[in-house]
XYZ file of C-alpha atoms in Angstrom:
557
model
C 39.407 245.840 244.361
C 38.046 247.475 241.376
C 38.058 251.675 242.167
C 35.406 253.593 240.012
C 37.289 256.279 238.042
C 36.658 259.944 239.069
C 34.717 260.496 235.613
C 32.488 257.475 236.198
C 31.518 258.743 239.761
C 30.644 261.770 238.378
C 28.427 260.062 235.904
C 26.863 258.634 239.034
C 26.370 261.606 240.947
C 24.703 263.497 237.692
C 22.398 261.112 237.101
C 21.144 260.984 240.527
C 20.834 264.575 240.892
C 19.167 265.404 237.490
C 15.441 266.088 237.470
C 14.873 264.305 234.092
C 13.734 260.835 233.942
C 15.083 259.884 230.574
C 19.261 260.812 231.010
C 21.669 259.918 228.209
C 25.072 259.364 229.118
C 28.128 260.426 226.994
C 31.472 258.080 227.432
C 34.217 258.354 224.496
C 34.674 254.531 223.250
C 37.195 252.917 225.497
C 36.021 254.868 228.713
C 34.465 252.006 230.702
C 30.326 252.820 229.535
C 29.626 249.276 230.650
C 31.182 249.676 234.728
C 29.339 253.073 234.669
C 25.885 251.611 234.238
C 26.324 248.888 236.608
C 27.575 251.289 239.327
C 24.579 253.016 238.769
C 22.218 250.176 239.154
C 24.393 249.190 242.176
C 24.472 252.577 243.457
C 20.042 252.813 243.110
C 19.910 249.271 244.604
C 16.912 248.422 242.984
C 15.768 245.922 239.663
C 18.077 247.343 236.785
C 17.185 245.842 232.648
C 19.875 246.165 230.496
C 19.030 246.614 226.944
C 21.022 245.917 223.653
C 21.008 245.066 220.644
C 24.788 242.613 219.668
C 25.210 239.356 221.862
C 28.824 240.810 223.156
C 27.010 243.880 224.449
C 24.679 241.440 226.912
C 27.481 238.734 227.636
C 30.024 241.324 228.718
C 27.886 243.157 231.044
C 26.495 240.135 232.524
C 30.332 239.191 233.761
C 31.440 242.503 234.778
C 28.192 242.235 237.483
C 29.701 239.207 238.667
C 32.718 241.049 239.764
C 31.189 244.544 240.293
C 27.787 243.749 242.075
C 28.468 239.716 243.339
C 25.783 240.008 245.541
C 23.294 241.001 243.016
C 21.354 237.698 241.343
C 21.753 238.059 237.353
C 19.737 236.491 233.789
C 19.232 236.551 230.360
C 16.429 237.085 228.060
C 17.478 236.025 224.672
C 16.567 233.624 222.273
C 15.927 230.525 224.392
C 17.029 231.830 227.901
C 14.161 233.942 230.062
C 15.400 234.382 233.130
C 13.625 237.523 233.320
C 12.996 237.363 237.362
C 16.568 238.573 238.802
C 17.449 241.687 239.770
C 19.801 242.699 237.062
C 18.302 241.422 233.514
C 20.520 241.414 229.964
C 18.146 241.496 227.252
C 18.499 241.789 223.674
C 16.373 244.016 221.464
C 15.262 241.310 219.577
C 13.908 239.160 222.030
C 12.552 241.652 224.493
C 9.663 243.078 222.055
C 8.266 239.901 221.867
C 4.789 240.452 222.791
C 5.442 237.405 225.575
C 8.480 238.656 227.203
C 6.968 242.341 226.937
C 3.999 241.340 229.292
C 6.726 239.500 231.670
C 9.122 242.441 231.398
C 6.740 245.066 232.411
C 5.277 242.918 235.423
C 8.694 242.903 237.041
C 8.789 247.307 237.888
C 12.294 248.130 237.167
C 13.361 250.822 238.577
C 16.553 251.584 236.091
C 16.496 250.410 232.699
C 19.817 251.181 230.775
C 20.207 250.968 226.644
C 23.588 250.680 225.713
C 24.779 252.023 222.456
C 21.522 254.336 222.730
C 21.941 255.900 219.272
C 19.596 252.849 218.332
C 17.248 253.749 220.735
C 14.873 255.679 217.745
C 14.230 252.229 216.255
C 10.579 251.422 216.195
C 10.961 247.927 218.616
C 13.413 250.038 221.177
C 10.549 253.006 221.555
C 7.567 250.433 221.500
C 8.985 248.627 224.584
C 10.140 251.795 226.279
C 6.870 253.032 226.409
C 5.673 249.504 227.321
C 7.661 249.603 230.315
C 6.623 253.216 231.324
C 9.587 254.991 230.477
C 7.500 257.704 229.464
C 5.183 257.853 231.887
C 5.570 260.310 234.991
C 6.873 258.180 237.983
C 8.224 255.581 235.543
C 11.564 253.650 235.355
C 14.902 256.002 235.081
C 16.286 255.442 231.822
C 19.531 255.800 231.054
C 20.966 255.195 227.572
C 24.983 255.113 227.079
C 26.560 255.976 224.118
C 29.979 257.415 222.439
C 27.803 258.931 219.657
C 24.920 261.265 220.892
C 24.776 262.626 217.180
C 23.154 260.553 214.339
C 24.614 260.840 210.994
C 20.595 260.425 209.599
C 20.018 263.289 211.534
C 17.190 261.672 213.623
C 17.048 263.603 216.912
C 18.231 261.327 220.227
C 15.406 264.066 222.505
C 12.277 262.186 220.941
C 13.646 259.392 223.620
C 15.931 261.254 225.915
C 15.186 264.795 227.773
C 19.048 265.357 228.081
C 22.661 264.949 228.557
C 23.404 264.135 232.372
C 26.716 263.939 231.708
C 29.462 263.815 228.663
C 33.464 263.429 228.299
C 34.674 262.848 224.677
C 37.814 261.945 223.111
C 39.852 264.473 224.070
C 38.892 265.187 227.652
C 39.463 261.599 228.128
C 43.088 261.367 226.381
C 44.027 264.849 228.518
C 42.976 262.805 231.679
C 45.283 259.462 230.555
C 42.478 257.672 230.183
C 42.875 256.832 226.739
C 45.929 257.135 224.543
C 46.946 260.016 222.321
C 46.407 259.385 218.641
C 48.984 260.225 215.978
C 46.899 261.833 213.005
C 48.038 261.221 209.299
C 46.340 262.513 206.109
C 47.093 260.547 202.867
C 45.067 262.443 199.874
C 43.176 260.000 197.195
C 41.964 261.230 194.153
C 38.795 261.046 194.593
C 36.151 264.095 194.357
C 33.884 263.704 197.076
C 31.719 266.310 195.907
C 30.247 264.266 192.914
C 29.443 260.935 195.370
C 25.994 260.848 196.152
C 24.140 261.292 200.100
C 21.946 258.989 201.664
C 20.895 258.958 204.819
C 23.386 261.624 205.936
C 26.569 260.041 204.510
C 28.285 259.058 201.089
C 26.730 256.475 199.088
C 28.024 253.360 199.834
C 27.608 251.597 196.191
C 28.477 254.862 194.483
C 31.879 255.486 197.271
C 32.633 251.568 196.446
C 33.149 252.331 192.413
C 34.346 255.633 192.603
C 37.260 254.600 195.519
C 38.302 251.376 192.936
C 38.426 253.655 190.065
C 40.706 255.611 192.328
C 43.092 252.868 193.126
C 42.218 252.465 196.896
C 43.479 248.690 196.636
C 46.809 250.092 195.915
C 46.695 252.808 198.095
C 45.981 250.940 201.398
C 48.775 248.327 200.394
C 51.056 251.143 200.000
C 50.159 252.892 203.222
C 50.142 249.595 205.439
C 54.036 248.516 204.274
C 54.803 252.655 204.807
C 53.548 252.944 208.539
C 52.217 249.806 209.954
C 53.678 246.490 208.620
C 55.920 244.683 210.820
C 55.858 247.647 213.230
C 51.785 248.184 214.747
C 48.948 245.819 215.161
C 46.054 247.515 212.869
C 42.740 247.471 211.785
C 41.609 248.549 208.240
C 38.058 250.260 207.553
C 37.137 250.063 204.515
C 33.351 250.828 202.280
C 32.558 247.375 200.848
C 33.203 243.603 201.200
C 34.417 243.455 198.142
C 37.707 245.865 199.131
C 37.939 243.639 202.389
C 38.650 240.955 200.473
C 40.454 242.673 197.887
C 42.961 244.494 200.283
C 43.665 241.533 202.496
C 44.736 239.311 199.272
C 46.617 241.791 198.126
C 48.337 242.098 201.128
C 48.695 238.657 201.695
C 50.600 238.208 198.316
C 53.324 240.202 199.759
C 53.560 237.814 202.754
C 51.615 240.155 205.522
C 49.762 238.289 208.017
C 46.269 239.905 207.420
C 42.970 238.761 207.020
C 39.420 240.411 206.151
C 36.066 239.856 208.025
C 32.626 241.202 207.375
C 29.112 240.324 208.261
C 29.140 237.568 205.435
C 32.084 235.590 207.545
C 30.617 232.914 209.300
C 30.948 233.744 212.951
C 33.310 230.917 214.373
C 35.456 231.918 211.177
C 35.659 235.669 212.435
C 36.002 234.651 216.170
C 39.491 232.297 215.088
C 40.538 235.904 213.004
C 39.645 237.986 216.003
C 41.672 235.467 218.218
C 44.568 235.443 216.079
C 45.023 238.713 215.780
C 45.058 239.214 219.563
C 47.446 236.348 220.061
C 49.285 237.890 217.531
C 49.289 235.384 214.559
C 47.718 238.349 212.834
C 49.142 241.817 212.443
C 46.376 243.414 210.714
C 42.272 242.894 210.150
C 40.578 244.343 207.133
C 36.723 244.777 207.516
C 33.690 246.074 206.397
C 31.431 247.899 208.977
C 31.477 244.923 211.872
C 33.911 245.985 213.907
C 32.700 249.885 214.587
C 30.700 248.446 218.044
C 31.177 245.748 220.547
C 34.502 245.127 219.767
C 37.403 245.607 221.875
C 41.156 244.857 221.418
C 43.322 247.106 223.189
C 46.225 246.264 221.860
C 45.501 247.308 218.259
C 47.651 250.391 217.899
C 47.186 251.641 214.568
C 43.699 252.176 212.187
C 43.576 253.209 208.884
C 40.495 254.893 207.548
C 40.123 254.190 203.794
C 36.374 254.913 203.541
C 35.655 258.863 203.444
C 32.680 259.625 205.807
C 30.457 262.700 206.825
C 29.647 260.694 209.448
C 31.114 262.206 212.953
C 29.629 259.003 215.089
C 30.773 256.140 212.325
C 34.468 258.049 212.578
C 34.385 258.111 216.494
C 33.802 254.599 216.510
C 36.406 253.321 214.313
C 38.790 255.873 215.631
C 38.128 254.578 219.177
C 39.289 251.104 218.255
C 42.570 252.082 218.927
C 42.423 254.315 221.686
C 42.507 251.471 224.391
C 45.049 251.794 227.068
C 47.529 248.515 226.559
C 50.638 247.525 228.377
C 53.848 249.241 226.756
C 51.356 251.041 224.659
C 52.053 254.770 223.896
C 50.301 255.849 221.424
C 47.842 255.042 218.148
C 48.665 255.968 214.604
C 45.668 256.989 212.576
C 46.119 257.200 209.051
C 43.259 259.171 207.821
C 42.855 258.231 203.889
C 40.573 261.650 202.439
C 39.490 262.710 198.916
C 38.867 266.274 197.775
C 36.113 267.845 199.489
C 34.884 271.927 198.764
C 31.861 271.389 200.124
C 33.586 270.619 203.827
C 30.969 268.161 204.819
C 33.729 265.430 204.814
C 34.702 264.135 209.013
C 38.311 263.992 209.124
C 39.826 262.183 211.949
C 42.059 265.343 213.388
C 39.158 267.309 213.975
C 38.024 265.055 216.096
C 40.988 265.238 218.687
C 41.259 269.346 217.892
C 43.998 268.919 215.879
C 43.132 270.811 212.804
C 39.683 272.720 213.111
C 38.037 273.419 209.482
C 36.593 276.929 210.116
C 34.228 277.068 207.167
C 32.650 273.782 208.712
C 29.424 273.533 209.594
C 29.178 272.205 213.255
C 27.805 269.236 213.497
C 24.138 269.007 214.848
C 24.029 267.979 218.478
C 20.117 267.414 219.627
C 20.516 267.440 223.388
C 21.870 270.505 224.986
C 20.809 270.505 228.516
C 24.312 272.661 229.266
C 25.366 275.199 227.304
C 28.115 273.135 226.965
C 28.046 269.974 228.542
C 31.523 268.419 227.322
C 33.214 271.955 228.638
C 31.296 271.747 231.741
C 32.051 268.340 232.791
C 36.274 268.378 231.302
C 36.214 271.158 233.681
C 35.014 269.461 236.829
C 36.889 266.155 235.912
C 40.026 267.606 235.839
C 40.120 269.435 238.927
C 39.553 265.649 240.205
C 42.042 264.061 238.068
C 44.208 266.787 239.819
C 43.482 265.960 243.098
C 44.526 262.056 242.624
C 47.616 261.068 244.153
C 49.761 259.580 241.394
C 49.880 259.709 237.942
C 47.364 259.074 234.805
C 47.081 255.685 233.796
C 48.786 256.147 230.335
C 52.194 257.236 232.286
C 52.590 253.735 234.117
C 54.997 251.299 232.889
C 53.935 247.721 232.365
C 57.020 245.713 232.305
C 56.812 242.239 230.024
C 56.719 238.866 232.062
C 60.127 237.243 231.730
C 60.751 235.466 229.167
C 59.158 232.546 228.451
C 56.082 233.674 230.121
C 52.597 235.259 229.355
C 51.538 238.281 230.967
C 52.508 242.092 232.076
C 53.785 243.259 235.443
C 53.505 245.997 237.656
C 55.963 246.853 240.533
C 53.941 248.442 243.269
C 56.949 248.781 246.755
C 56.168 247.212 249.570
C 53.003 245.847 248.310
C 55.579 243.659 246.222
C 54.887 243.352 241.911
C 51.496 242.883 240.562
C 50.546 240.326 237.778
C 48.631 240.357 235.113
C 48.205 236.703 233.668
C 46.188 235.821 230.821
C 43.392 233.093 231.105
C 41.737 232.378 227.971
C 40.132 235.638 226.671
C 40.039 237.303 229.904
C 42.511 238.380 232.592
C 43.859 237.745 236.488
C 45.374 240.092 239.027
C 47.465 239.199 241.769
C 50.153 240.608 243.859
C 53.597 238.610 244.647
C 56.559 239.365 246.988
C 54.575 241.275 249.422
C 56.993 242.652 252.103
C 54.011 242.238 254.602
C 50.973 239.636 254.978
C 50.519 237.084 252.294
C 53.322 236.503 249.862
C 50.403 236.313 247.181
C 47.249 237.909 247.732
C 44.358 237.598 244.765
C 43.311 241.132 243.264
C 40.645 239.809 241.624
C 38.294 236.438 242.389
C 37.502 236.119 239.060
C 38.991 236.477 235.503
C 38.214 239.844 233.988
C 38.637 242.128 230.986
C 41.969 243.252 230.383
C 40.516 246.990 230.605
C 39.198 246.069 234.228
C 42.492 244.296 234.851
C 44.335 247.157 234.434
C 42.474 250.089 236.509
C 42.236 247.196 239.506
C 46.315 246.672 239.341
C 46.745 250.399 238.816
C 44.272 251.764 241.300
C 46.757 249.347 243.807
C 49.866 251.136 242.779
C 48.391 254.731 243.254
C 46.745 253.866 246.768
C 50.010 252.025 248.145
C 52.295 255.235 246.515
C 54.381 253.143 244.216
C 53.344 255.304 241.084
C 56.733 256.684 240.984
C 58.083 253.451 240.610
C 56.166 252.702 237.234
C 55.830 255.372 236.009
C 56.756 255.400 232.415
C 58.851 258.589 232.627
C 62.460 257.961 233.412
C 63.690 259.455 236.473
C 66.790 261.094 236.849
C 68.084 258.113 239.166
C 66.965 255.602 236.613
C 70.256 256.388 234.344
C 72.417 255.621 237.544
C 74.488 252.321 237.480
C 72.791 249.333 239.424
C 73.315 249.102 243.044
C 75.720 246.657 244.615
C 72.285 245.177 246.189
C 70.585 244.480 242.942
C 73.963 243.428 241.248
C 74.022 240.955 244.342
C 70.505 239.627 243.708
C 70.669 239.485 239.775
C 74.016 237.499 239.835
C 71.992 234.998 241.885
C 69.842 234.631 239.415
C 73.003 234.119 236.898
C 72.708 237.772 235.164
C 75.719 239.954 235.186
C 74.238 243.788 236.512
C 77.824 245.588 236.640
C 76.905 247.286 233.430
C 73.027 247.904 233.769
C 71.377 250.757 234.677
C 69.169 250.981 237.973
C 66.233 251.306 235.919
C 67.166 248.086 233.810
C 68.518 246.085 236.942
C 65.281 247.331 238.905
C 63.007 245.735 235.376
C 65.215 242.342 235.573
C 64.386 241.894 239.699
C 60.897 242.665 238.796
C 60.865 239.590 236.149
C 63.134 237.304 238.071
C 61.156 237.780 241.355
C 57.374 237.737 239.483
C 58.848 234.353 237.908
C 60.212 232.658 241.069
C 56.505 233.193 242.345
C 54.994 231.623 239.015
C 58.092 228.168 239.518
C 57.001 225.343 241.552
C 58.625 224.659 244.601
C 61.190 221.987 244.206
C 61.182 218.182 245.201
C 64.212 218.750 248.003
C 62.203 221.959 249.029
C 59.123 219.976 249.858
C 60.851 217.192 251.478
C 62.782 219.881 253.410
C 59.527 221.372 254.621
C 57.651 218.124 255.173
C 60.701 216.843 257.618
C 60.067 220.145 259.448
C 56.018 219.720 259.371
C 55.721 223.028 257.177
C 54.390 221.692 254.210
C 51.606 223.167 252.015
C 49.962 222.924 248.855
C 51.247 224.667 245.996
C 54.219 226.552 246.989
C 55.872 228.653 244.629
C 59.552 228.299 244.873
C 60.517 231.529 246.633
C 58.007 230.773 248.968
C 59.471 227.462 250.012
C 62.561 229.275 250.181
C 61.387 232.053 252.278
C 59.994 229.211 254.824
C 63.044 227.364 254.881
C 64.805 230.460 255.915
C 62.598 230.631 258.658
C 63.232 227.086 259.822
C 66.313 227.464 259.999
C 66.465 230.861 261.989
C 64.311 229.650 264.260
C-alpha cells in the first residue's frame, strides 16, 4: 500500500536518466533517503549492496525491503553474519573491507551499490572497496550515495567519489511541500566571543568551545531556556559540545524535578536504548547528548531542539536541526532555540539561515563541491512542486490525526467510505489498518507487517488522498466544522452514553471516530457469540461491532 512520494520518484527517474555512473543523492533528514534507495534497486531489478557505516543504518533498511521489495531475497554482512549471496546485501563499513568479504563481495557483480550517509564516503576503507568493486571503472556498478549533507565542514570535496548531484531537495523545499514540519527559530545570545575559539578541521575547537562555553555559564543558560520554552510543554533534545555538559545539564535539570536524562558515546548501549525508549514512551521529556544522536536516529515526535554548541558547521547543524522536523500525529510545528555567541567574523551557522529566515549578507556561501546544475536545489523545488500541485488532496502536514480513545494506544485517521484508519503501536514499530468500511471487509490490513511510524503514516495518508477523504482530516477547520452536531451523530453518541447537544460537528464527528475505531478494537461479547453460534455464523475474533453488524443481518434476513 505504500505510494512513493512525488520527490522520491523523481529521485528515481534522475538517476536513471543521468549519464554519470557515480550519482549522489540529496534528501533533507526526515525525507524518506532509505525508501528512495530501495525503490531504486527495485526499480533496476538487479543485485543492489547497501553500504553503511552505524548498525541502525543496515537494520532499518533491511526491514523496509521486507515491506517495499517482499519478493526480493535479503542478508547481512556484519560481524558474524555473511550472507553475502542475496540479491539485496546490508553491509557495514567495517566488515565489508575485510580483505575476505572484499574478494566475496566483488565476485557477486552488483549492479547498484548505494552508501548511505555518503559524506563518509572519502574515508580511506569506503574508497578502497569502491574501487574494489569497480565503481570506478567504466561499465562498473551505479553508485549512488544518499545524504542530507553534500557539504563537509573539513572541506574535503564529495567529487573525488561522486561525478554529481542527480538530484537534491533541502529543508525548505521539503517543509513548502508538507513534507516536513515548519520550524519555529529562536536566538538566545551567550557571551561568548566566538572569534577568539580556535578552528580545526573546519569548525570550533571542541576542548577550547567546552571551557570557554562553562566560563560563560552555558549550564545555567540551557536550564533557563528549557523551563522558558520547553518544560512541561515540548518533547526536546539538547545538543550540546562535551560529555561533561551532558551530564552537567541533565543533573541540573533533574534537581528541579524535569524528567531528563543525558547520553553520549560513553553510555553503555542497552543504557541509552532504555533512555531512547523512555523518552518515546514519554517517561522522558527531554535528552541531553553529546554528538550521538546527529545520524541514525529518528523520533518524530520530538518537537523542540535546542542548540547550545555554536558551529560553523552547515552539515553538523542540518542534522541536529532535522531531529525535529519529523512529521508526528497532532504535530504542528518544531521550536528551535538557537543558543549563539558573538561572531564578526560571520563564519558562525545559525539555524534560521538554514530555513531562509534571516540571510547574513556579508556571509561567505558555503562551499558546495558538486554542481552538475547551476542550481540543482532550484531546479528540482521547481519541478517538485508543480507535482505536489497536481496531487489531489492536501500536504501531509495539513491532516489531522485524531488520538485513540481513551484508554487506548494509537492515532486515527477518518478516511469516508473507506471507514477510519488505525495506527496501532507494536513494540518499536507500527500497524495500519482500516475499520468500519462501508463496503467489503469491515477490517482490511494496510500493511502485512509492522513498520516505521514514518512509513505508517504516508501508507494511511496516501489511503485518504486516493479514496478523497482529505477534506475530512484535514487539519484546517472548515466552515461547517463550527456548526452544532447533527441529530444523526447526537443519536449515535448518546448510544454510546455521551451527551452531543452541545458539541460541535467537528467535535461530535472526532468522538464517532474514537467510539467507532474502539468498538472495532472490543471483543465481541459472550451473548454475541452464543447468538451467532445458535445461528451457525460464528467466527474467530470478532470485534464487537462486527458481531453486531452480523446479528443485524440475522435478524433481517
Amino acid at each position: 500500500m505504500l505510494t512513493l512520494r512525488p520527490y522520491q520518484s523523481l529521485a528515481i527517474t534522475a538517476s536513471n536518466e543521468s549519464k554519470w555512473q557515480r550519482q549522489l543523492i540529496v534528501l533533507s533528514t526526515g525525507m524518506g533517503k532509505t525508501i528512495t534507495g530501495l525503490a531504486l534497486a527495485k526499480d533496476m531489478g538487479g543485485r543492489c549492496l547497501w553500504l553503511a557505516h552505524r548498525e541502525e543504518l543496515i537494520s532499518q533498511p533491511a526491514k523496509a525491503l521486507e515491506m517495499l521489495w517482499p519478493e526480493a531475497t535479503s542478508g547481512i554482512v556484519k560481524a558474524e553474519l555473511n550472507q553475502y549471496m542475496r540479491q539485496v546485501v546490508f553491509a557495514s563499513i567495517q566488515s565489508a573491507q575485510q580483505d575476505r568479504r572484499i574478494t566475496q563481495l566483488v565476485a557477486q557483480n552488483f549492479g547498484l551499490v548505494v552508501v548511505d550517509e555518503a559524506h563518509h564516503a572519502l574515508s580511506p576503507g569506503y574508497r578502497s572497496l569502491l574501487d574494489s568493486l569497480g565503481c570506478f571503472r567504466a561499465g562498473g556498478p551505479r553508485l549512488v550515495g544518499l545524504t542530507a549533507t553534500p557539504e563537509r565542514s573539513d572541506q574535503g570535496a564529495l567529487d573525488e567519489v561522486f561525478e554529481g548531484i542527480v538530484f537534491q531537495v533541502g529543508l525548505t523545499t521539503a517543509i513548502a511541500g508538507g513534507y516536513l514540519v515548519a520550524p519555529q527559530v529562536v536566538e538566545r545570545s551567550i557571551k561568548i566571543d566566538l572569534d577568539a575559539i580556535t578552528v580545526s578541521r573546519g569548525d570550533y575547537s571542541q576542548r577550547v568551545l567546552d571551557v570557554e562555553l562553562l566560563k560563560a555559564g552555558i549550564v545555567e543558560e540551557i536550564v533557563s531556556t528549557y523551563e522558558e520554552h520547553c518544560a512541561a510543554k515540548r518533547k526536546s533534545l539538547i545538543f550540546v559540545i562535551s560529555v561533561a555538559q551532558a551530564e552537567a545539564v541533565a543533573e541540573a535539570l533533574q534537581q528541579r524535578d524535569h524528567r531528563v536524562a543525558a547520553v553520549s558515546g560513553e553510555t553503555p548501549a542497552e543504557e541509552r536504548r532504555k533512555i531512547l525508549r523512555d523518552l518515546k514512551s514519554g517517561a522522558l521529556d527531554c535528552v541531553v547528548n553529546c554528538m550521538v544522536l546527529t545520524e541514525g536516529f529518528d523520533e518524530p515526535s520530538v518537537d523542540c531542539i535546542i542548540l547550545a554548541r555554536p558551529t560553523q558547521s552547515k552539515p553538523l547543524m542540518i542534522q541536529m536541526v532535522g531531529r525535529g522536523l519529523r512529521l508526528f500525529p497532532g504535530k504542528t510545528d518544531c521550536l528551535v532555540v538557537d543558543m549563539v555567541g558573538a561572531s564578526k567574523r560571520h563564519t558562525m551557522v545559525q539555524a534560521a539561515v538554514l530555513f531562509g529566515l534571516k540571510p547574513d549578507p556579508n556571509a561567505k556561501p558555503a562551499k558546495q563541491s558538486l554542481d552538475p546544475i547551476a542550481d540543482p536545489e532550484e531546479f528540482w523545488r521547481q519541478r517538485l512542486m508543480a507535482q505536489i500541485k497536481g496531487v489531489k488532496g492536501a500536504p501531509r502536514s495539513k491532516l489531522r490525526w485524531l488520538p485513540s480513545a481513551e484508554g487506548q494506544a494509537g492515532w486515527l485517521l477518518p478516511a469516508g467510505e473507506f471507514g477510519t484508519i488505525r495506527m496501532l503501536p507494536v513494540g518499536e514499530e507500527w500497524t495500519v489498518d482500516a475499520v468500519g468500511c462501508r463496503s467489503g471487509p469491515s477490517t482490511q490490513q494496510l500493511s502485512d507487517r509492522p513498520v516505521s511510524m514514518a512509513t505508517a503514516m504516508a501508507i494511511a495518508e496516501d489511503l485518504v488522498r486516493r479514496v478523497g477523504a482529505v477534506t475530512l482530516a484535514t487539519a484546517t477547520a472548515s466552515a461547517w466544522h463550527a456548526d452544532g452536531a447533527t441529530e444523526k451523530q447526537i443519536a449515535l453518541l448518546k448510544r454510546a452514553g455521551i451527551d452531543a447537544t452541545a458539541l460541535t460537528k467537528k467535535t461530535a464527528g472526532d468522538l464517532i471516530t474514537q467510539v467507532m475505531a474502539k468498538a472495532h478494537s472490543e471483543p465481541a461479547t459472550p451473548k454475541q457469540l452464543a447468538y451467532l453460534r445458535r445461528s451457525g455464523m460464528v467466527r474467530e475474533n470478532l470485534s464487537k461491532i462486527e458481531a453486531t453488524r452480523l446479528i443485524a443481518k440475522t435478524r433481517n434476513a
